[in-house]
Structure formats: C-alpha cells, structure tokens
PDB file of C-alpha atoms in Angstrom:
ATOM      1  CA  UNK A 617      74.828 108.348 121.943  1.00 98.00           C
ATOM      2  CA  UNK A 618      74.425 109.042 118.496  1.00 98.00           C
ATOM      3  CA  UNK A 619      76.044 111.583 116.451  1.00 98.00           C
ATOM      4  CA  UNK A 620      74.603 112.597 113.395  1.00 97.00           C
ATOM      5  CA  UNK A 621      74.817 115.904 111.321  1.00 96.00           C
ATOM      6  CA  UNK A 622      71.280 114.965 109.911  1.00 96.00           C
ATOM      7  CA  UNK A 623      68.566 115.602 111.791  1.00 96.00           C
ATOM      8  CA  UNK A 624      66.446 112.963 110.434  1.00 95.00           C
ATOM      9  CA  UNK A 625      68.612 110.441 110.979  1.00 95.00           C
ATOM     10  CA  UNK A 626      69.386 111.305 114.776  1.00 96.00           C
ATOM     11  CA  UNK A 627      65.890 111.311 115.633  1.00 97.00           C
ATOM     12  CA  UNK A 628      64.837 108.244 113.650  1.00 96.00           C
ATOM     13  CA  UNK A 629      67.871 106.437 115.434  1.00 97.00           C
ATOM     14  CA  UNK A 630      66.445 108.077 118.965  1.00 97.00           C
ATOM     15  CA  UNK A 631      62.735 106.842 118.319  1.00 97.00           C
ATOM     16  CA  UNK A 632      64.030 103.300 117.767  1.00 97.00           C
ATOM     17  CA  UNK A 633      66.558 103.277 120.717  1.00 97.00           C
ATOM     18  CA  UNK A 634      63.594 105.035 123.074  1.00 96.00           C
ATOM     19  CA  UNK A 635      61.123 102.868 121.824  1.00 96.00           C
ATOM     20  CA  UNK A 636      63.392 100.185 123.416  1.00 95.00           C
ATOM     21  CA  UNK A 637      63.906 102.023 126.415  1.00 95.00           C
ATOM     22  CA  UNK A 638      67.368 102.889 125.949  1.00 95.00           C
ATOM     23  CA  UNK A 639      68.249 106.655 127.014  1.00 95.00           C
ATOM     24  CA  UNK A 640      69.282 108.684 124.003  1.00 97.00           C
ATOM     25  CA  UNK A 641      72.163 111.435 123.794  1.00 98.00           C
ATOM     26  CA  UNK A 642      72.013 113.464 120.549  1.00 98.00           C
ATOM     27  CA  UNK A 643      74.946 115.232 118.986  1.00 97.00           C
ATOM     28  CA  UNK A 644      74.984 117.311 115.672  1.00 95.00           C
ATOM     29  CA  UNK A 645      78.722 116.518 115.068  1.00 95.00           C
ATOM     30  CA  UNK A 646      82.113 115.505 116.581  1.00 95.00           C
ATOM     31  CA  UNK A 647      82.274 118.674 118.509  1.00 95.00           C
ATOM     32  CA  UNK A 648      79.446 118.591 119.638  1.00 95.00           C
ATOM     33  CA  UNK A 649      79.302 114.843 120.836  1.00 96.00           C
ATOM     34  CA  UNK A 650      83.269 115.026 122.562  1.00 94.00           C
ATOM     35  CA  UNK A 651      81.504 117.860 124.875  1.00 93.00           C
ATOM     36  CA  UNK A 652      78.488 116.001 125.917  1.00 97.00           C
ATOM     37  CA  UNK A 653      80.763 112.647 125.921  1.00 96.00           C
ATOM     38  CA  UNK A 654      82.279 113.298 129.605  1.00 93.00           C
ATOM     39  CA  UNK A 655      78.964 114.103 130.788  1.00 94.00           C
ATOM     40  CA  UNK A 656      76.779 111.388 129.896  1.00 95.00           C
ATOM     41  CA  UNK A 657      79.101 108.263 129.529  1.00 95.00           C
ATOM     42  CA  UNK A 658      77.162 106.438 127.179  1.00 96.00           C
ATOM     43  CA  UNK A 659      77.329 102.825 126.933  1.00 95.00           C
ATOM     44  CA  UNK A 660      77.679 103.312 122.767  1.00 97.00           C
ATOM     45  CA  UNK A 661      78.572 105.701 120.568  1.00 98.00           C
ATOM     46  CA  UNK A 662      77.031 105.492 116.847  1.00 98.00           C
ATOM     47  CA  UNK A 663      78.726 107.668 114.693  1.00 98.00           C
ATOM     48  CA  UNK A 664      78.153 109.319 111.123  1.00 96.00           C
ATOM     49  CA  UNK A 665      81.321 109.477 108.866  1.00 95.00           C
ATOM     50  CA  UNK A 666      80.323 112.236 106.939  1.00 94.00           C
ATOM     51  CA  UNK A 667      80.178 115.251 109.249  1.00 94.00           C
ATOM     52  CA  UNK A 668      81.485 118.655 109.148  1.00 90.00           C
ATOM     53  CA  UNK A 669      84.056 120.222 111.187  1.00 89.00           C
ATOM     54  CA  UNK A 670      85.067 116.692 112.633  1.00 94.00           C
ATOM     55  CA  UNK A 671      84.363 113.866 110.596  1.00 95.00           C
ATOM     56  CA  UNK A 672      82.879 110.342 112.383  1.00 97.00           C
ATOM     57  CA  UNK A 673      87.169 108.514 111.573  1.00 97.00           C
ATOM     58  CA  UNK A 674      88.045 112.097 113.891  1.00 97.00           C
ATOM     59  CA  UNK A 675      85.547 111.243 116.124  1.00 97.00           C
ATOM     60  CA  UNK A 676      85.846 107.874 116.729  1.00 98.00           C
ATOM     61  CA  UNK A 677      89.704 107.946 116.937  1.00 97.00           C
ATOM     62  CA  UNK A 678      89.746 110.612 119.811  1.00 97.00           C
ATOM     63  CA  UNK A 679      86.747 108.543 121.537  1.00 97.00           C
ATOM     64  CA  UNK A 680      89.084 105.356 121.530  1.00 97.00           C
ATOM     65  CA  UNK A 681      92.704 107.245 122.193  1.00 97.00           C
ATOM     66  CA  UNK A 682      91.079 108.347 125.693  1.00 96.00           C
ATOM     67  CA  UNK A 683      91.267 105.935 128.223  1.00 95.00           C
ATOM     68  CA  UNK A 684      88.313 107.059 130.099  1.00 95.00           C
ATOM     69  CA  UNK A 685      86.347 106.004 126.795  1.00 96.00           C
ATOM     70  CA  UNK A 686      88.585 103.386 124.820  1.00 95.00           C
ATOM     71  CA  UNK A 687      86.484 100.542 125.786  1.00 95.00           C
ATOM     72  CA  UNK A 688      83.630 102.225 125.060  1.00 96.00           C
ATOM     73  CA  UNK A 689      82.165 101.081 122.010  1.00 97.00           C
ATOM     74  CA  UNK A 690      81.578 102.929 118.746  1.00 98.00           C
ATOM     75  CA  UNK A 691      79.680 102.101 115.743  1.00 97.00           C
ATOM     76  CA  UNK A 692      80.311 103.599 112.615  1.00 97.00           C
ATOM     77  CA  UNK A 693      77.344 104.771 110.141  1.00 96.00           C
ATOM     78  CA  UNK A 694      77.570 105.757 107.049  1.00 92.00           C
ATOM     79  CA  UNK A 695      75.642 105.300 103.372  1.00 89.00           C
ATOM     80  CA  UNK A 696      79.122 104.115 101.798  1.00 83.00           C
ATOM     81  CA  UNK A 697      79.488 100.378 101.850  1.00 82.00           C
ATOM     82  CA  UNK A 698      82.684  99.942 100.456  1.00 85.00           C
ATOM     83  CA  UNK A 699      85.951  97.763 102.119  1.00 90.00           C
ATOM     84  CA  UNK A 700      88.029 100.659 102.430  1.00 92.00           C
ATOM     85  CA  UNK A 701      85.518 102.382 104.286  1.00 89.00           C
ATOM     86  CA  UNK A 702      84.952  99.737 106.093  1.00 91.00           C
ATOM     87  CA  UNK A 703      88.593  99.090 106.730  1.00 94.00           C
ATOM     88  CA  UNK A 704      89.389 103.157 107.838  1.00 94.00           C
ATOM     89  CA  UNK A 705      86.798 102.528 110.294  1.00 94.00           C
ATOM     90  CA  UNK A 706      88.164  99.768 112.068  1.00 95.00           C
ATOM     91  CA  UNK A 707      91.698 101.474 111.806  1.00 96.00           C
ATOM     92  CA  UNK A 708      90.658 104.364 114.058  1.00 97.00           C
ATOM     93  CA  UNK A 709      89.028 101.572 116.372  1.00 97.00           C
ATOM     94  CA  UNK A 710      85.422 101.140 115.230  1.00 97.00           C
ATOM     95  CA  UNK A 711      83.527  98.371 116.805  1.00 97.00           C
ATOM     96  CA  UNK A 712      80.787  97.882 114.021  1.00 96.00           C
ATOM     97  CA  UNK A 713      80.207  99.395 110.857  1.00 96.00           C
ATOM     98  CA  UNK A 714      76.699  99.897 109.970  1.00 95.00           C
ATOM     99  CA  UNK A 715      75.299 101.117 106.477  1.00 93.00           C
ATOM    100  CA  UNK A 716      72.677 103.646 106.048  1.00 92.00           C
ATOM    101  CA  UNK A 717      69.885 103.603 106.026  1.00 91.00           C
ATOM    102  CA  UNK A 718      69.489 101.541 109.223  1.00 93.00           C
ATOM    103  CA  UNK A 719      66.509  99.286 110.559  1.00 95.00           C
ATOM    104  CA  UNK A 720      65.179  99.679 113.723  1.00 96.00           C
ATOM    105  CA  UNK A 721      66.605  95.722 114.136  1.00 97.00           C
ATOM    106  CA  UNK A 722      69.829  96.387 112.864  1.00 96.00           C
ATOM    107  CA  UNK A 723      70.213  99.764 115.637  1.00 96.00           C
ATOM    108  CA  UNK A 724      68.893  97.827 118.394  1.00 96.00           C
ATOM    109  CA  UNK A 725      71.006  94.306 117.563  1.00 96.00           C
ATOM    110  CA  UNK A 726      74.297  96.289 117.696  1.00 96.00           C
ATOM    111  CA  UNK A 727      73.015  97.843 120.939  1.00 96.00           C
ATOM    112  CA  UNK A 728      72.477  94.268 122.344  1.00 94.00           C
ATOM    113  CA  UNK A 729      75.818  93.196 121.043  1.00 94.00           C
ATOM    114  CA  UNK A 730      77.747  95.834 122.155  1.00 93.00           C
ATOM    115  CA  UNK A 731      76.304  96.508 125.941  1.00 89.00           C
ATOM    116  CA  UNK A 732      76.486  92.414 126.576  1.00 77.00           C
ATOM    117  CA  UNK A 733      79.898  92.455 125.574  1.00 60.00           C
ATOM    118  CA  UNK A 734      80.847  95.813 127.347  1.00 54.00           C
ATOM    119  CA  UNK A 735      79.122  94.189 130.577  1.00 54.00           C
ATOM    120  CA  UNK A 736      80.839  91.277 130.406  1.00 50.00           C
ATOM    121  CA  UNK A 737      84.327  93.009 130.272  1.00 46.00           C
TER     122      UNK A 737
END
C-alpha cells in the first residue's frame, strides 16, 4: 500500500512496485488508506508524512495500535531527512524511514526486507 497525497509520487511508487509484480493499493491520505486498510491487508504500508487531514505519524500510529495490523509493516516517506524526523517516526512504530525522492531500488529493497521478515514471523 502506499499512501501518498501526491499523485506523482503514488504512481511513480506503483510503476516500480508493478513493474516487480507486487500488487499496488493507492491511497490519497490517512483517511483514505485506514478505509481501504481492512480490505486489502497489505503486506506494507509506505507512508507520506506530510498529508492533510491525517498526517503519515497519525497514520502510522493507528496502523500499529491495531492488532489486526501491528505487525504489519510501515515505512515512512518523506523529503525531510533530519534525526528528529527520523526519531518521531520510529516513536509511532515506523519500520523504515525512507527519504524522498525514492529509487526504484531503494522501494523495492524495503519491500524485500520487510515481506522476508514479515514471512518469517
């Protein structure tokens, strides 16, 4: 799943994930992404920090506090690479913390990482 308020970045993100066969759920925002959550179970969640309504710390902290979901991974995105971003991210449970703008290697190595080690728990 990834949940982006820009529309450039959620389709870049679903070209490289489709391009390596991975099925894609988009979601404009927090909102948005909590509905289609229950629905689609996805195997990991990337999510922007700077959203409206709900930002991605929101997000990813009501992701994690449900236990349907709390193993569920979540990487955080966001064009801020500072330590206390970094930091708040990990606080509300963040798996990974990747800075934008992505590469198609960095999206698809965090996928790898994250659905090995979600198998294998």
């Amino acid at each position: 799943m990834v949940i982006d308020d820009s529309n450039t970045i959620r389709r870049s993100a679903e070209i490289f994930l489709n391009q390596a066969g991975c099925q894609v759920i988009l979601a404009e925002d927090g909102f948005d992404a909590l509905a289609k959550i229950t629905e689609h179970l996805p195997d990991v969640v990337f999510v922007d920090i700077m959203m409206p309504r709900l930002d991605g710390y929101q997000t990813c902290s009501l992701i994690k506090k449900n236990a349907r979901f709390s193993a569920t991974p979540v990487v955080m995105l966001s064009s801020k690479d500072g330590l206390f971003d970094k930091a708040r991210g990990r606080m509300v449970g963040s798996n990974e913390y990747l800075t934008k703008p992505f590469t198609k290697d960095t999206l698809l190595t965090a996928v790898q990482r994250h659905t090995t080690q979600h198998l294998a728990a």
